[in-house]
Tab-separated table of C-alpha atoms and ligand atoms in Angstrom:
chain	number	residue	atom	x	y	z
A	227	LYS	CA	43.764	-53.610	45.531
A	228	MET	CA	40.915	-50.855	44.665
A	229	ALA	CA	43.718	-47.796	44.686
A	230	LEU	CA	45.982	-49.696	42.823
A	231	ARG	CA	43.234	-50.201	40.269
A	232	LEU	CA	42.652	-46.658	39.993
A	233	CYS	CA	46.092	-45.964	39.803
A	234	TYR	CA	46.655	-47.306	36.135
A	235	PRO	CA	43.783	-45.538	34.611
A	236	LEU	CA	45.756	-42.322	35.993
A	237	ALA	CA	49.712	-43.162	35.110
A	238	ALA	CA	47.632	-43.452	31.587
A	239	TRP	CA	46.631	-40.787	31.381
A	240	ILE	CA	49.556	-38.395	32.484
A	241	PHE	CA	51.574	-40.980	29.778
A	242	ILE	CA	49.314	-39.193	27.561
A	243	LEU	CA	49.303	-35.581	28.168
A	244	LEU	CA	52.793	-36.005	28.125
A	245	ILE	CA	53.363	-36.790	25.260
A	246	PRO	CA	54.298	-33.758	23.099
A	247	GLY	CA	51.836	-34.348	20.211
A	248	LEU	CA	49.319	-34.329	22.050
A	249	SER	CA	49.698	-31.375	24.462
A	250	GLU	CA	50.490	-28.626	21.844
A	251	GLY	CA	47.523	-26.166	20.582
A	252	GLY	CA	45.740	-26.854	17.614
A	253	LYS	CA	46.395	-25.590	13.781
A	254	LEU	CA	43.608	-23.433	12.935
A	255	LEU	CA	42.357	-22.404	9.209
A	256	VAL	CA	40.290	-19.512	9.018
A	257	VAL	CA	38.872	-18.090	6.249
A	258	PRO	CA	36.750	-14.794	6.872
A	259	ALA	CA	34.257	-12.479	5.239
A	260	PHE	CA	35.207	-9.700	3.641
A	261	GLY	CA	34.848	-5.813	5.506
A	262	SER	CA	33.404	-5.459	8.794
A	263	HIS	CA	32.661	-9.122	9.176
A	264	TRP	CA	36.471	-9.402	9.789
A	265	LEU	CA	36.809	-6.646	12.185
A	266	SER	CA	35.562	-8.555	15.379
A	267	MET	CA	36.724	-11.709	14.356
A	268	LYS	CA	40.367	-10.604	13.849
A	269	GLU	CA	40.572	-9.988	17.706
A	270	VAL	CA	39.387	-13.260	18.636
A	271	ILE	CA	42.370	-14.755	15.877
A	272	GLU	CA	44.810	-12.663	17.434
A	273	LYS	CA	44.278	-13.596	20.924
A	274	VAL	CA	44.067	-17.531	19.728
A	275	ALA	CA	46.652	-17.500	18.084
A	276	GLU	CA	48.339	-15.668	20.915
A	277	ARG	CA	47.421	-18.761	23.048
A	278	GLY	CA	49.863	-20.965	21.398
A	279	HIS	CA	47.944	-22.143	18.417
A	280	GLU	CA	48.676	-22.030	14.666
A	281	VAL	CA	46.550	-20.036	12.954
A	282	VAL	CA	46.737	-19.604	9.629
A	283	VAL	CA	43.781	-16.773	7.690
A	284	LEU	CA	43.563	-17.753	3.935
A	285	LYS	CA	42.259	-14.127	2.016
A	286	PRO	CA	42.254	-13.401	-1.233
A	287	GLU	CA	45.066	-10.927	-2.931
A	288	VAL	CA	42.322	-8.731	-3.649
A	289	SER	CA	39.990	-7.936	-0.017
A	290	TRP	CA	38.847	-4.938	1.920
A	291	ASN	CA	39.655	-4.273	5.255
A	292	MET	CA	42.192	-6.704	5.750
A	293	ARG	CA	45.766	-4.911	5.231
A	294	GLN	CA	47.668	-5.640	7.791
A	295	ARG	CA	48.696	-2.906	9.500
A	296	GLN	CA	50.315	-3.990	12.696
A	297	GLU	CA	51.627	-7.191	13.642
A	298	HIS	CA	49.559	-10.131	14.564
A	299	ALA	CA	50.473	-13.581	16.318
A	300	TYR	CA	48.579	-14.857	13.246
A	301	ALA	CA	49.745	-16.307	9.118
A	302	VAL	CA	48.186	-15.303	6.334
A	303	LYS	CA	48.325	-17.196	3.178
A	304	ALA	CA	46.737	-15.336	0.650
A	305	TYR	CA	45.371	-16.838	-3.335
A	306	PRO	CA	45.641	-14.753	-6.470
A	307	VAL	CA	42.143	-14.027	-7.985
A	308	SER	CA	41.050	-11.579	-11.251
A	309	ASN	CA	39.546	-8.848	-9.909
A	310	LYS	CA	40.544	-5.141	-8.920
A	311	LEU	CA	39.698	-3.749	-5.728
A	312	GLU	CA	37.858	-0.902	-7.718
A	313	GLU	CA	35.663	-3.238	-9.380
A	314	ILE	CA	34.824	-4.403	-5.515
A	315	GLU	CA	34.341	-1.244	-4.556
A	316	ASP	CA	32.386	-0.251	-7.526
A	317	SER	CA	29.409	-2.548	-6.789
A	318	PHE	CA	29.595	-1.534	-2.888
A	319	GLN	CA	29.118	2.042	-4.651
A	320	GLU	CA	26.116	0.546	-5.873
A	321	TYR	CA	24.828	-1.670	-3.381
A	322	TYR	CA	25.216	1.295	-1.080
A	323	ALA	CA	23.224	3.844	-3.424
A	324	ALA	CA	20.548	0.781	-4.185
A	325	HIS	CA	19.697	1.500	0.111
A	326	LEU	CA	19.694	5.276	-0.405
A	327	LYS	CA	17.391	5.586	-3.365
A	328	ASP	CA	14.114	7.035	-3.474
A	329	MET	CA	11.833	4.048	-4.854
A	330	PRO	CA	8.489	2.493	-4.211
A	331	PHE	CA	8.530	-0.815	-1.813
A	332	PRO	CA	8.328	-3.602	-4.567
A	333	LEU	CA	10.636	-2.080	-7.262
A	334	LYS	CA	13.299	-1.265	-3.813
A	335	LEU	CA	12.771	-5.289	-2.388
A	336	ILE	CA	13.955	-6.256	-6.188
A	337	GLU	CA	16.744	-4.085	-6.787
A	338	LEU	CA	18.275	-4.985	-3.151
A	339	TYR	CA	18.070	-8.052	-4.490
A	340	ARG	CA	20.051	-7.049	-7.407
A	341	VAL	CA	22.794	-5.444	-6.078
A	342	TYR	CA	22.945	-7.967	-3.023
A	343	VAL	CA	23.356	-10.971	-5.674
A	344	GLN	CA	25.589	-8.523	-7.653
A	345	ILE	CA	28.115	-8.184	-4.798
A	346	PHE	CA	28.248	-11.387	-3.516
A	347	ASN	CA	28.814	-13.276	-6.771
A	348	THR	CA	31.740	-11.108	-7.126
A	349	PHE	CA	33.080	-12.762	-3.909
A	350	PHE	CA	31.190	-16.348	-4.719
A	351	LEU	CA	33.622	-15.874	-7.894
A	352	GLN	CA	36.815	-15.111	-5.461
A	353	CYS	CA	35.864	-18.714	-3.745
A	354	ARG	CA	35.978	-20.444	-7.132
A	355	GLU	CA	39.087	-19.011	-8.083
A	356	LEU	CA	40.215	-20.361	-4.511
A	357	PHE	CA	39.518	-23.538	-5.677
A	358	ASN	CA	40.561	-23.462	-9.190
A	359	HIS	CA	44.341	-22.890	-7.598
A	360	THR	CA	46.365	-25.750	-7.157
A	361	GLU	CA	48.914	-24.335	-5.222
A	362	THR	CA	46.894	-23.247	-2.470
A	363	MET	CA	44.717	-26.155	-2.302
A	364	ARG	CA	47.330	-28.343	-2.151
A	365	TYR	CA	48.824	-25.932	1.073
A	366	LEU	CA	45.986	-26.346	2.923
A	367	ASN	CA	45.625	-30.487	1.854
A	368	GLN	CA	49.195	-31.053	3.481
A	369	SER	CA	49.034	-28.823	6.121
A	370	GLY	CA	47.247	-30.236	8.855
A	371	PHE	CA	44.402	-28.496	10.148
A	372	ASP	CA	42.242	-29.458	12.901
A	373	ALA	CA	39.106	-27.243	12.055
A	374	VAL	CA	38.018	-24.309	10.242
A	375	ILE	CA	36.693	-21.359	11.591
A	376	THR	CA	34.689	-18.908	9.030
A	377	ASP	CA	31.550	-16.723	8.929
A	378	PRO	CA	28.726	-18.184	6.591
A	379	SER	CA	27.637	-15.749	5.139
A	380	ILE	CA	29.600	-15.818	1.781
A	381	MET	CA	30.129	-19.534	2.051
A	382	CYS	CA	33.731	-20.336	0.757
A	383	GLY	CA	34.742	-21.297	4.464
A	384	VAL	CA	31.158	-23.820	4.568
A	385	THR	CA	32.895	-25.447	1.246
A	386	VAL	CA	36.351	-25.558	2.120
A	387	ALA	CA	35.883	-27.274	5.360
A	388	ASN	CA	32.952	-29.798	3.628
A	389	TYR	CA	35.633	-30.524	0.740
A	390	PHE	CA	38.306	-31.174	3.109
A	391	SER	CA	35.979	-32.822	5.618
A	392	LEU	CA	37.351	-30.535	8.484
A	393	PRO	CA	35.070	-29.601	11.374
A	394	LEU	CA	33.582	-26.121	11.417
A	395	VAL	CA	33.287	-23.345	14.004
A	396	PHE	CA	30.890	-20.144	12.802
A	397	PHE	CA	32.138	-16.791	14.274
A	398	MET	CA	28.464	-15.009	13.301
A	399	ARG	CA	25.938	-12.492	12.892
A	400	GLY	CA	23.204	-14.107	11.243
A	401	MET	CA	22.249	-14.964	7.902
A	402	PRO	CA	19.559	-14.195	5.124
A	403	CYS	CA	16.183	-16.329	5.986
A	404	ASN	CA	16.636	-17.893	9.216
A	405	LEU	CA	18.913	-20.108	7.424
A	406	HIS	CA	21.930	-20.740	10.731
A	407	PHE	CA	18.314	-21.561	12.804
A	408	GLU	CA	16.978	-23.752	10.251
A	409	ALA	CA	20.706	-25.550	9.396
A	410	ALA	CA	20.069	-26.500	13.365
A	411	GLN	CA	16.740	-27.445	13.031
A	412	CYS	CA	15.772	-25.355	15.661
A	413	PRO	CA	12.353	-24.434	16.432
A	414	SER	CA	11.571	-21.197	14.744
A	415	PRO	CA	7.220	-20.806	14.819
A	416	LEU	CA	6.346	-18.234	12.851
A	417	SER	CA	3.603	-16.856	15.346
A	418	TYR	CA	6.499	-15.709	17.733
A	419	ILE	CA	9.695	-15.530	15.452
A	420	PRO	CA	9.441	-12.294	13.083
A	421	ARG	CA	11.417	-13.006	9.946
A	422	THR	CA	14.127	-10.800	8.488
A	423	PHE	CA	11.673	-8.117	6.671
A	424	SER	CA	8.983	-8.648	8.233
A	425	PHE	CA	9.474	-5.840	10.897
A	426	HIS	CA	7.062	-6.992	13.793
A	427	SER	CA	8.408	-8.242	17.108
A	428	ASP	CA	7.989	-11.449	19.008
A	429	ARG	CA	4.245	-10.733	19.550
A	430	MET	CA	2.223	-10.361	16.735
A	431	THR	CA	-1.735	-10.023	15.602
A	432	PHE	CA	-3.063	-12.572	13.294
A	433	PHE	CA	-2.478	-10.650	10.209
A	434	GLN	CA	1.372	-9.949	11.175
A	435	ARG	CA	1.687	-13.321	11.521
A	436	VAL	CA	-0.344	-14.124	7.980
A	437	GLY	CA	2.684	-11.452	6.820
A	438	ASN	CA	4.778	-13.472	9.013
A	439	ALA	CA	4.241	-16.444	7.227
A	440	LEU	CA	4.560	-15.384	3.399
A	441	ILE	CA	7.636	-14.037	4.103
A	442	SER	CA	9.018	-17.879	5.593
A	443	PHE	CA	7.448	-18.968	2.597
A	444	LEU	CA	9.200	-16.445	0.239
A	445	GLU	CA	12.289	-17.409	1.855
A	446	LEU	CA	12.203	-20.676	0.184
A	447	TRP	CA	12.868	-19.267	-2.897
A	448	TYR	CA	14.831	-15.943	-2.752
A	449	CYS	CA	17.800	-17.383	-0.565
A	450	ASN	CA	18.249	-20.329	-2.847
A	451	GLY	CA	18.289	-17.622	-5.916
A	452	TYR	CA	20.662	-15.401	-3.530
A	453	TYR	CA	23.097	-17.833	-2.880
A	454	HIS	CA	23.136	-19.920	-6.668
A	455	ASP	CA	26.438	-19.152	-7.682
A	456	ALA	CA	27.676	-20.594	-4.159
A	457	LEU	CA	25.459	-23.244	-4.428
A	458	LYS	CA	26.216	-24.526	-7.471
A	459	LEU	CA	30.531	-23.809	-7.022
A	460	SER	CA	29.489	-26.357	-3.987
A	461	SER	CA	27.919	-29.043	-5.855
A	462	GLU	CA	30.714	-29.026	-8.177
A	463	VAL	CA	33.429	-29.158	-5.779
A	464	LEU	CA	31.909	-31.869	-3.628
A	465	GLN	CA	30.341	-34.214	-6.622
A	466	ARG	CA	27.053	-34.092	-5.010
A	467	ASP	CA	23.917	-31.976	-5.328
A	468	VAL	CA	23.815	-29.601	-2.124
A	469	THR	CA	21.366	-27.299	-0.382
A	470	LEU	CA	22.594	-24.509	1.950
A	471	THR	CA	20.789	-26.013	5.174
A	472	ASP	CA	23.323	-29.449	3.849
A	473	LEU	CA	26.447	-26.946	4.234
A	474	LEU	CA	25.548	-24.586	7.236
A	475	SER	CA	23.976	-27.678	9.404
A	476	SER	CA	27.897	-28.793	8.997
A	477	ALA	CA	29.190	-26.201	11.999
A	478	SER	CA	30.286	-28.118	15.146
A	479	VAL	CA	29.419	-24.974	17.545
A	480	SER	CA	28.191	-21.372	15.744
A	481	LEU	CA	29.109	-18.064	18.196
A	482	MET	CA	26.669	-15.964	17.690
A	483	ARG	CA	27.864	-12.245	17.827
A	484	PHE	CA	24.952	-10.622	18.818
A	485	ASP	CA	22.353	-10.632	22.704
A	486	PHE	CA	19.063	-10.912	23.292
A	487	VAL	CA	19.080	-7.605	24.582
A	488	PHE	CA	19.110	-6.178	21.372
A	489	GLU	CA	17.436	-9.239	19.519
A	490	TYR	CA	13.619	-11.371	20.601
A	491	PRO	CA	14.039	-14.053	22.441
A	492	ARG	CA	14.170	-17.293	20.482
A	493	PRO	CA	14.805	-20.918	20.656
A	494	ALA	CA	18.496	-22.131	19.867
A	495	MET	CA	20.630	-25.096	20.299
A	496	PRO	CA	23.528	-25.645	22.793
A	497	ASN	CA	26.091	-25.300	20.318
A	498	MET	CA	25.026	-22.060	19.721
A	499	VAL	CA	27.282	-19.800	22.359
A	500	PHE	CA	26.145	-16.394	22.476
A	501	ILE	CA	29.093	-13.585	22.497
A	502	GLY	CA	27.247	-10.348	21.539
A	503	GLY	CA	29.472	-7.334	22.520
A	504	ILE	CA	32.780	-8.709	21.662
A	505	ASN	CA	31.865	-6.360	18.641
A	506	CYS	CA	32.852	-3.306	20.787
A	507	ALA	CA	36.968	-4.717	22.077
A	508	GLN	CA	37.959	-1.856	19.879
A	509	LYS	CA	35.984	1.242	20.144
A	510	GLU	CA	36.808	4.787	19.225
A	511	PRO	CA	35.125	8.216	19.945
A	512	LEU	CA	32.918	9.258	16.736
A	513	PRO	CA	34.222	10.963	14.016
A	514	GLN	CA	32.680	15.040	14.302
A	515	VAL	CA	30.480	13.862	11.101
A	516	TYR	CA	28.455	11.252	12.902
A	517	SER	CA	28.619	12.958	16.648
A	518	HIS	CA	25.446	15.235	15.348
A	519	PHE	CA	23.540	12.749	13.554
A	520	PRO	CA	20.791	11.623	15.574
A	521	LYS	CA	19.776	15.299	15.849
A	522	LYS	CA	19.366	15.510	12.281
A	523	CYS	CA	18.110	12.337	10.967
A	524	LYS	CA	14.357	12.343	9.244
A	525	TYR	CA	12.717	9.258	9.771
A	526	MET	CA	13.042	7.695	6.171
A	527	LEU	CA	10.735	5.417	4.971
A	528	TYR	CA	13.319	3.158	4.376
A	529	GLY	CA	15.538	3.611	7.265
A	530	ARG	CA	14.425	0.433	9.243
A	531	LEU	CA	14.814	-1.943	6.095
A	532	VAL	CA	18.560	0.055	5.681
A	533	LEU	CA	19.097	-0.618	9.488
A	534	LEU	CA	17.617	-4.487	9.492
A	535	PHE	CA	20.149	-5.254	6.445
A	536	CYS	CA	23.498	-3.428	8.402
A	537	LEU	CA	21.793	-5.669	11.592
A	538	VAL	CA	21.948	-8.818	9.666
A	539	PHE	CA	25.155	-8.600	7.161
A	540	PHE	CA	27.472	-6.044	9.527
B	748	NAG	C1	39.881	-21.874	-13.432
B	748	NAG	O1	40.662	-22.894	-14.674
B	748	NAG	C2	40.886	-23.395	-15.563
B	748	NAG	C3	41.950	-24.161	-16.191
B	748	NAG	O2	43.266	-23.976	-15.765
B	748	NAG	C4	40.291	-22.373	-16.818
B	748	NAG	O3	39.885	-22.915	-17.893
B	748	NAG	C5	39.698	-21.606	-15.999
B	748	NAG	O4	38.763	-20.351	-16.698
B	748	NAG	C6	39.289	-20.951	-14.215
B	748	NAG	N1	38.221	-20.610	-13.662
B	748	NAG	C7	38.175	-19.380	-13.038
B	748	NAG	C8	37.153	-18.988	-12.658
B	748	NAG	O5	39.054	-19.073	-12.798
B	749	NAG	C1	44.740	-34.758	-0.380
B	749	NAG	O1	46.176	-35.324	-0.525
B	749	NAG	C2	45.988	-36.621	-0.521
B	749	NAG	C3	47.444	-37.468	-0.980
B	749	NAG	O2	48.314	-36.079	-1.080
B	749	NAG	C4	45.238	-36.938	-2.113
B	749	NAG	O3	45.158	-38.643	-2.076
B	749	NAG	C5	43.653	-36.177	-1.460
B	749	NAG	O4	42.353	-37.262	-1.945
B	749	NAG	C6	43.270	-35.015	-0.801
B	749	NAG	N1	41.975	-34.468	-0.579
B	749	NAG	C7	41.433	-33.649	-1.138
B	749	NAG	C8	40.573	-33.227	-0.613
B	749	NAG	O5	41.823	-32.946	-2.056
């Protein structure tokens, strides 16, 4: 009798597994970020598609580094945008030049903040145009995606997932202002966790800790300025006032492409999975130009700043 009682649920499970709809692959919407952010994501997306899931990559018609050179297993859905590739490239040139400009420290930071806002607003505008494009929005609504995977740095995928109430997966390097850790409610004690731009290690003197606290105070302000346009768009389309942490806390799983070998240890949440090293899936020897670089490289005043920006954003 006991065996029979166990048998029924087992039979039910086997039956459920045999229903074709339930054992098929999922349908995944990918909303990538521009440029180098896409490079490591592409490898993962390709594998997911090869394993029989239906994967659609949503991208603006004008974007960096997303030209299709080889065959791939995923589908691409492009939406029209009004800006030209030259415009994006010009603002990237300006952004790049700002990092190399020789300026006194506070002015330098203001200048960097300005170019960041400018370049990101270009991408926020593309996102606005996505929400304005009825045909694409209808397609997204009717496709019945199971989940969205996105790099949250430009927030568009986050807004799309919230708009269609879809589960959200992050594939990311990091965000300014400790945002993703804050949104996940990770403990982040100021005495042990150096903030972006502080250049401290996890062992700080008393005054370094004070500096760290001041930076975290500034963070209350600068990320809201930085993401001002993205927040405005999200609040409009979601028809409620949203904050950055509201939006970012909707992630079910965060795949973090770094590793504590390179980062200071810090408390993380169980839904954060560290996949550092995935960036190196495709490697090629350095071109000749760079191979002698370390020998020539002088210690620049802003070198660390540039490095930090690169680490955080690329
Ligand atoms: C969105 O569409 C409306 C009406 O179709 C238009 O007036 C507006 O300029 C568009 N906005 C953007 C950012 O494309
Ligand atoms: C998706 O389409 C359905 C009907 O086709 C509509 O009721 C619903 O509001 C749409 N959802 C969004 C988020 O636009």
